[in-house]
mmCIF file of C-alpha atoms in Angstrom:
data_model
loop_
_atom_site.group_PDB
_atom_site.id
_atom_site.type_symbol
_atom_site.label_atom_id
_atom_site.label_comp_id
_atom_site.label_asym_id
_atom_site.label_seq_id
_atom_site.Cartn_x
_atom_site.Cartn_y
_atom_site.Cartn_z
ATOM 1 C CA UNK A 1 36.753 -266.684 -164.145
ATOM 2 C CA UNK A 2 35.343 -265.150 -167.552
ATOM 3 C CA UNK A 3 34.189 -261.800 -167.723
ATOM 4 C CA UNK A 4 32.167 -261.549 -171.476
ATOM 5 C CA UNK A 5 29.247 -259.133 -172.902
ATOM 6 C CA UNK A 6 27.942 -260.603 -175.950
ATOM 7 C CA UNK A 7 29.011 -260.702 -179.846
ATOM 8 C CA UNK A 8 27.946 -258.392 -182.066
ATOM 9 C CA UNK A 9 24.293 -257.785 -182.224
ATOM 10 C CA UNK A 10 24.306 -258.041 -178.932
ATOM 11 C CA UNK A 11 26.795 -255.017 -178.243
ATOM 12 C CA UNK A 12 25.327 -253.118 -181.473
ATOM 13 C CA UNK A 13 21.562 -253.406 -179.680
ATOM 14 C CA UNK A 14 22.528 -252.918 -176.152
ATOM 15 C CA UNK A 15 25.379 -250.815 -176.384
ATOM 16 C CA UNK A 16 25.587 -252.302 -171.977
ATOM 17 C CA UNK A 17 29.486 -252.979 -171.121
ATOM 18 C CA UNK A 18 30.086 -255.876 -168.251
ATOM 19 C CA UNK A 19 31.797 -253.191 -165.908
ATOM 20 C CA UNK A 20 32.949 -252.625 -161.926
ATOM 21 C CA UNK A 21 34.090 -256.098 -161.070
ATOM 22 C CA UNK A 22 36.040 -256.664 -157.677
ATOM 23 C CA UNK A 23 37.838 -259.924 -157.914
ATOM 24 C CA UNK A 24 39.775 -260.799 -154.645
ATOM 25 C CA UNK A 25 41.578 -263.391 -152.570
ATOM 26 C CA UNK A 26 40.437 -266.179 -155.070
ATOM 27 C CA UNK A 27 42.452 -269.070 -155.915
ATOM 28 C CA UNK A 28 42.566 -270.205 -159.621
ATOM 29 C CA UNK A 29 43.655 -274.062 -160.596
ATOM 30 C CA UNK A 30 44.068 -275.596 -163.904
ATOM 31 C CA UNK A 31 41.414 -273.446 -166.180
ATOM 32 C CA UNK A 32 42.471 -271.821 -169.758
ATOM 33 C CA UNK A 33 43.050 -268.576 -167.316
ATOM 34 C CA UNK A 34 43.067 -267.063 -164.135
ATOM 35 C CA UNK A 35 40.723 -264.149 -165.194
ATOM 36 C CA UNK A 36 39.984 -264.368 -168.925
ATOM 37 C CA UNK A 37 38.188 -261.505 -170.461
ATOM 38 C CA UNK A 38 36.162 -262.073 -174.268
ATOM 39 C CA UNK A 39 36.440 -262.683 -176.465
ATOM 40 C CA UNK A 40 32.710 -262.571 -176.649
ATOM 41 C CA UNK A 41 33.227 -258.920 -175.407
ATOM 42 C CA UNK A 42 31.044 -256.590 -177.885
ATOM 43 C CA UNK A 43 29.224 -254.647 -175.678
ATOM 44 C CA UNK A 44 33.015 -253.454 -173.740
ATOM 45 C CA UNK A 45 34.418 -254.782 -170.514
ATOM 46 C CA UNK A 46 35.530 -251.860 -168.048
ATOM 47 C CA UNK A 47 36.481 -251.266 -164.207
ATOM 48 C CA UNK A 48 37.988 -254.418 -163.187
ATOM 49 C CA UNK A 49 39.840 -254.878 -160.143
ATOM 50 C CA UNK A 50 42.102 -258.668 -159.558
ATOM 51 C CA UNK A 51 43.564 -258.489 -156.019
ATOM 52 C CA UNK A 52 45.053 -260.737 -153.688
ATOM 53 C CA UNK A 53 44.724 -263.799 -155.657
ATOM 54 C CA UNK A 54 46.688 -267.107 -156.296
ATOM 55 C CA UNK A 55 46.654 -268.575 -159.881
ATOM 56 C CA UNK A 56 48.050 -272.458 -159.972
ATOM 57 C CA UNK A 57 48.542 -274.101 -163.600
ATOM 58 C CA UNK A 58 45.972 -271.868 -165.314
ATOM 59 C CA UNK A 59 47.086 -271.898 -169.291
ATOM 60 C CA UNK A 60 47.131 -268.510 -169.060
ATOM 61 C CA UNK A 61 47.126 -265.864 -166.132
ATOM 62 C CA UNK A 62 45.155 -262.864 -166.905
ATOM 63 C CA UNK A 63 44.082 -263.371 -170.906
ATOM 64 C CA UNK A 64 42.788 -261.106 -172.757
ATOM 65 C CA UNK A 65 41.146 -261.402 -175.987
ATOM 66 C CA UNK A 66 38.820 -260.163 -179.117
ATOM 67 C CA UNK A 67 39.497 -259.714 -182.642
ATOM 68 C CA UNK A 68 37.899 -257.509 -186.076
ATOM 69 C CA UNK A 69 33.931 -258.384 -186.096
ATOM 70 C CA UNK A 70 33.434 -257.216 -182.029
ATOM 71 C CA UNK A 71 32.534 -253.664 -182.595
ATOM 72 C CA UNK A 72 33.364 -250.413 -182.327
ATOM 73 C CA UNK A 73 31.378 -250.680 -178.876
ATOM 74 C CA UNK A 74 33.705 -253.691 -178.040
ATOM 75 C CA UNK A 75 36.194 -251.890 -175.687
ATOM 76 C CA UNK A 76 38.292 -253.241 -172.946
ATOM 77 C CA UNK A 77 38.960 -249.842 -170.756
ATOM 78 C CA UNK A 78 40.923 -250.103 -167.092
ATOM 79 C CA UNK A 79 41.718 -253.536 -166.070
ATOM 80 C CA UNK A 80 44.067 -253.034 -163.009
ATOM 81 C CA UNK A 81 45.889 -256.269 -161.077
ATOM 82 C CA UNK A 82 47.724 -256.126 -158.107
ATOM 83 C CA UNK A 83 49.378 -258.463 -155.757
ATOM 84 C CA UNK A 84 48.606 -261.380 -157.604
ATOM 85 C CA UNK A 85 51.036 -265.131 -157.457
ATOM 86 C CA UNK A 86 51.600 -267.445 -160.433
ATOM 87 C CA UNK A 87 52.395 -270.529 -159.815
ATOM 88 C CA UNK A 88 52.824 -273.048 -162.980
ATOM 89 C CA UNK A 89 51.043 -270.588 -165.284
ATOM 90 C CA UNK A 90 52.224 -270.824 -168.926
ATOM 91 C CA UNK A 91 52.000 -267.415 -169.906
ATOM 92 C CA UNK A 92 51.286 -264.872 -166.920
ATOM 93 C CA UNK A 93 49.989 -262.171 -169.548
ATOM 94 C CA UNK A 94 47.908 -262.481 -172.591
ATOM 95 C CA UNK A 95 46.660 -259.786 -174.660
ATOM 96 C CA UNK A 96 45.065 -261.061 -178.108
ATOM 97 C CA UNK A 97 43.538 -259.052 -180.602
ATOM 98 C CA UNK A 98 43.080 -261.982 -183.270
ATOM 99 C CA UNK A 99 41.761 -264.862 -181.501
ATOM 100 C CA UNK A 100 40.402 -267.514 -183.759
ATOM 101 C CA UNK A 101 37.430 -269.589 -182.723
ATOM 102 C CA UNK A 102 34.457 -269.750 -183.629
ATOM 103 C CA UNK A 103 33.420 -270.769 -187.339
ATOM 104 C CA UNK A 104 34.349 -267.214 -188.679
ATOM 105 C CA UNK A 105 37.797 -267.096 -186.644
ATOM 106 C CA UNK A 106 39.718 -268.684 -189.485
ATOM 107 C CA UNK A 107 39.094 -265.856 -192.059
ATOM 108 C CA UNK A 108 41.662 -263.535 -193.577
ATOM 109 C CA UNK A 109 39.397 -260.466 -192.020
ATOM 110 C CA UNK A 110 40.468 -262.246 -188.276
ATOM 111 C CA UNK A 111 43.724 -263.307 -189.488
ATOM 112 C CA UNK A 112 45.562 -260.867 -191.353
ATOM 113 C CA UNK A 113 48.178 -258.624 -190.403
ATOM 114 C CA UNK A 114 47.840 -256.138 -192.611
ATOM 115 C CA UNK A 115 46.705 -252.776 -191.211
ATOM 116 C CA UNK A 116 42.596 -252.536 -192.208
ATOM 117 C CA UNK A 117 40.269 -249.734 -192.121
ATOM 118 C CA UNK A 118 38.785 -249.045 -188.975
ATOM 119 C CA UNK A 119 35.081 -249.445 -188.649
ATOM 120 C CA UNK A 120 31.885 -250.212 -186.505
ATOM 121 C CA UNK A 121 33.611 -253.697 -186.304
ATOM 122 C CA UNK A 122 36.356 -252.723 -184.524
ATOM 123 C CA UNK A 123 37.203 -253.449 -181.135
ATOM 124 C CA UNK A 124 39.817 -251.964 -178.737
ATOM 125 C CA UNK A 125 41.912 -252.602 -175.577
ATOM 126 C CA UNK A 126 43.512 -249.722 -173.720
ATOM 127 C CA UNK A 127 44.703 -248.913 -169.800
ATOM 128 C CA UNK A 128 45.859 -251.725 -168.497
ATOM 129 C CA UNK A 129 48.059 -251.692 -165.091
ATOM 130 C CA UNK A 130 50.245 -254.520 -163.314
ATOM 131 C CA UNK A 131 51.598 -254.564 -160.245
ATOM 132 C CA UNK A 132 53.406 -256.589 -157.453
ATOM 133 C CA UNK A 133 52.714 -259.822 -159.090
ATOM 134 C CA UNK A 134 55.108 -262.604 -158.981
ATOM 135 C CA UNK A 135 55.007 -265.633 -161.160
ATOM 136 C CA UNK A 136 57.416 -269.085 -160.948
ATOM 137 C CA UNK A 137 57.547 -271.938 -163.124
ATOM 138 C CA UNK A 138 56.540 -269.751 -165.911
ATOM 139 C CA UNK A 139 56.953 -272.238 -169.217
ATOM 140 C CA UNK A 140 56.454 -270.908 -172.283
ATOM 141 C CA UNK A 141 56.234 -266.650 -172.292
ATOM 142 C CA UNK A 142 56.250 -263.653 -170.132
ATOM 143 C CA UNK A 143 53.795 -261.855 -171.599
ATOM 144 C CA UNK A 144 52.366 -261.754 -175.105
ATOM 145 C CA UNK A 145 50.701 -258.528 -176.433
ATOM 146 C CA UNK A 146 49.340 -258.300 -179.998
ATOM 147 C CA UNK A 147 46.745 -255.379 -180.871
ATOM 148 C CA UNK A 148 45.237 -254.658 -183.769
ATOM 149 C CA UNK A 149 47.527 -252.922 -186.688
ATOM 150 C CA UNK A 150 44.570 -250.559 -187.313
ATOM 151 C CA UNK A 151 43.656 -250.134 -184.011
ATOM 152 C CA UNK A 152 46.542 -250.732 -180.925
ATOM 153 C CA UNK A 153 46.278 -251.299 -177.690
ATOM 154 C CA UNK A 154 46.941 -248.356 -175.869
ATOM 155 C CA UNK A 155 48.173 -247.862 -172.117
ATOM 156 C CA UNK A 156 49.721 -250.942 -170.157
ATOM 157 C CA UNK A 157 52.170 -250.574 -167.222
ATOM 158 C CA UNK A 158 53.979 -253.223 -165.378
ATOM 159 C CA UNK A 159 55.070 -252.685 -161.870
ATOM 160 C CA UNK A 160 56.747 -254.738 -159.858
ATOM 161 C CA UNK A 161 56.660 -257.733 -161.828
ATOM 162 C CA UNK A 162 58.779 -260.955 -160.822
ATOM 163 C CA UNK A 163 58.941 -263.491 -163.466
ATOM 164 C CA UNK A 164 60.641 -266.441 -163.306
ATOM 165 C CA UNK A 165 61.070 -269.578 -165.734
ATOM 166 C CA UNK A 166 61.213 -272.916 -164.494
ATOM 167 C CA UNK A 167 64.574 -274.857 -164.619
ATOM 168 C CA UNK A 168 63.037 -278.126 -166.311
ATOM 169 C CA UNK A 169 62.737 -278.944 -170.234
ATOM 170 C CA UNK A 170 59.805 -277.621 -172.007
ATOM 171 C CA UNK A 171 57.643 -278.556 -174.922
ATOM 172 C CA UNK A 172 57.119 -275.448 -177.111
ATOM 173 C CA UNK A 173 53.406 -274.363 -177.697
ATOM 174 C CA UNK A 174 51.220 -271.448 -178.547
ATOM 175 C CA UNK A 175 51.608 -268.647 -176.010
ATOM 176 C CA UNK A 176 48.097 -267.587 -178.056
ATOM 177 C CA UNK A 177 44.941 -268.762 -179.927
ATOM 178 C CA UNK A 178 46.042 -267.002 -183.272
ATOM 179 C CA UNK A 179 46.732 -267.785 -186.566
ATOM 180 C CA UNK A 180 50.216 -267.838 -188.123
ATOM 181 C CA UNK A 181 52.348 -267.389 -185.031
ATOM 182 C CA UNK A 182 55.440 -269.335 -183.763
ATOM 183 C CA UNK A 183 55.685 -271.837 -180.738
ATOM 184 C CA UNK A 184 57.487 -270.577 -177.564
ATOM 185 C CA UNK A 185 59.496 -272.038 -175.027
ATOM 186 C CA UNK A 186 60.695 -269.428 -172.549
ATOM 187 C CA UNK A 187 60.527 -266.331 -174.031
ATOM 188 C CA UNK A 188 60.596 -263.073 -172.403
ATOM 189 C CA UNK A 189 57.635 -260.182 -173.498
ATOM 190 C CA UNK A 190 56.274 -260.213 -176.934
ATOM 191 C CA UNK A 191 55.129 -256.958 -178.126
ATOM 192 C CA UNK A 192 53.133 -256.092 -181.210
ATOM 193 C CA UNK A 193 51.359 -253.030 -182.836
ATOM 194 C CA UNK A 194 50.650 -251.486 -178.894
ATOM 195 C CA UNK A 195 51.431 -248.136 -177.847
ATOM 196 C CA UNK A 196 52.704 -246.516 -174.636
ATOM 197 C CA UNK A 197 53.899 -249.577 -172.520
ATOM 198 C CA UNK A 198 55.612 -249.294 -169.561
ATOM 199 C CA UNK A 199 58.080 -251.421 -167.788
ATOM 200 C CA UNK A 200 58.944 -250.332 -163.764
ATOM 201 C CA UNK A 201 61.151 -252.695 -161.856
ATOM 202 C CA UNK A 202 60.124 -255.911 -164.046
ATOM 203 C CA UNK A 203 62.438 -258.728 -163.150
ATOM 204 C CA UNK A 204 62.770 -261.624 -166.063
ATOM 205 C CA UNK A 205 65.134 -264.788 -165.214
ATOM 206 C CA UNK A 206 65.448 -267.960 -166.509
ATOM 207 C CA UNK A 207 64.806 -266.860 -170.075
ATOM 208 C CA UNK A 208 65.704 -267.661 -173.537
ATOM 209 C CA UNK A 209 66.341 -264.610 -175.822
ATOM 210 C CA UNK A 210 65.833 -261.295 -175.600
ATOM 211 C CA UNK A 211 63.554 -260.155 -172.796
ATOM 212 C CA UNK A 212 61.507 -258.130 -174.627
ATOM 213 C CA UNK A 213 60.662 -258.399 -178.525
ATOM 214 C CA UNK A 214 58.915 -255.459 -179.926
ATOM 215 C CA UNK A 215 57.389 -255.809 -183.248
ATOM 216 C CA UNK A 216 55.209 -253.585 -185.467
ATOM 217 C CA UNK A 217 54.472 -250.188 -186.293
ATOM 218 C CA UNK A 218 53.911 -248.584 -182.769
ATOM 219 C CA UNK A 219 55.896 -249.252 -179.760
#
């Protein structure tokens, strides 16, 4: 399921968010994510509720993403998941601020890592909250959560959160669509340039590394 509100002219002209979803008891097989939000997301995403739902060999689980060129009016505000199942799901939690399709996704304005000036083209995520969700089989990464240097995302919890990674032999990948980031194979949370995140009885096992890797400015 995709949730999106338009690129830029779109959010610039209607300044209208996609906004008050109620997702529940829906069962999610082999897509690129359970519930995917953007990245065509200038006009803002907010209010949306995932309950009570199975995801089985989605890519991702819930996947967030946008990058510079959305819009100041591209925000994601209050996405909040509870009770959810993974099953098979490469990477339960995505959070991308520099995804790269699209014919201008390659440029060093998407791509770089350098902290920029923010402007009207500059999106946000913020208030995110996770709870009772238990994913097996996980393959590749926990969670993966890269915000903007300029601009980070602001206000995730995690509650309750079982993950745990399968017991077979994996072929490293991409827990991401960015630029200039390493494959995974069964890595615990990565964490860059986000601020105020919250871990409450999160369970990792079956891991390689460190369970959480924080990286960036802002923790």
């Amino acid at each position: 399921m995709a949730i999106k509100s338009g690129k830029l002219y779109l959010g610039e002209k209607l300044k209208t968010p996609s906004e008050n979803f109620q997702i529940r008891n829906c069962l999610m097989k082999y897509g690129h994510g359970g519930v995917v939000i953007g990245s065509e997301m200038s006009g803002g995403v907010k209010n949306v509720n995932i309950e009570k739902c199975i995801f089985y060999k989605t890519d991702k689980g819930i996947r967030v993403k946008t990058r510079r060129g959305r819009g100041e009016q591209g925000v994601i505000d209050g996405i909040i998941v509870k009770d959810v199942y993974m099953d098979e799901v490469k990477v339960p939690f995505v959070f991308n601020s520099f995804y790269f399709c699209d014919p201008d996704g390659k440029t060093e304005y998407v791509y770089t890592k350098e902290k920029l000036p923010v402007d009207k083209r500059t999106p946000h995520i913020k208030n995110l909250e996770f709870e009772n969700i238990v994913c097996i089989e996980t393959e590749v990464c926990a969670g993966f959560l890269y915000g903007l240097p300029e601009k980070p995302i602001e206000n995730i919890k995690f509650k309750n959160i079982n993950i745990s990674f399968t017991n077979k032999d994996v072929e490293a990948d991409y827990p991401a669509m960015m630029s200039h980031i390493e494959k995974e194979s069964k890595c615990g949370f990565f964490i860059a340039n986000a601020e105020n995140v919250k871990f409450e009885n999160v369970v990792i096992s079956g891991n390689v590394g460190e369970q959480i890797r924080i990286q960036g400015e802002k923790e």
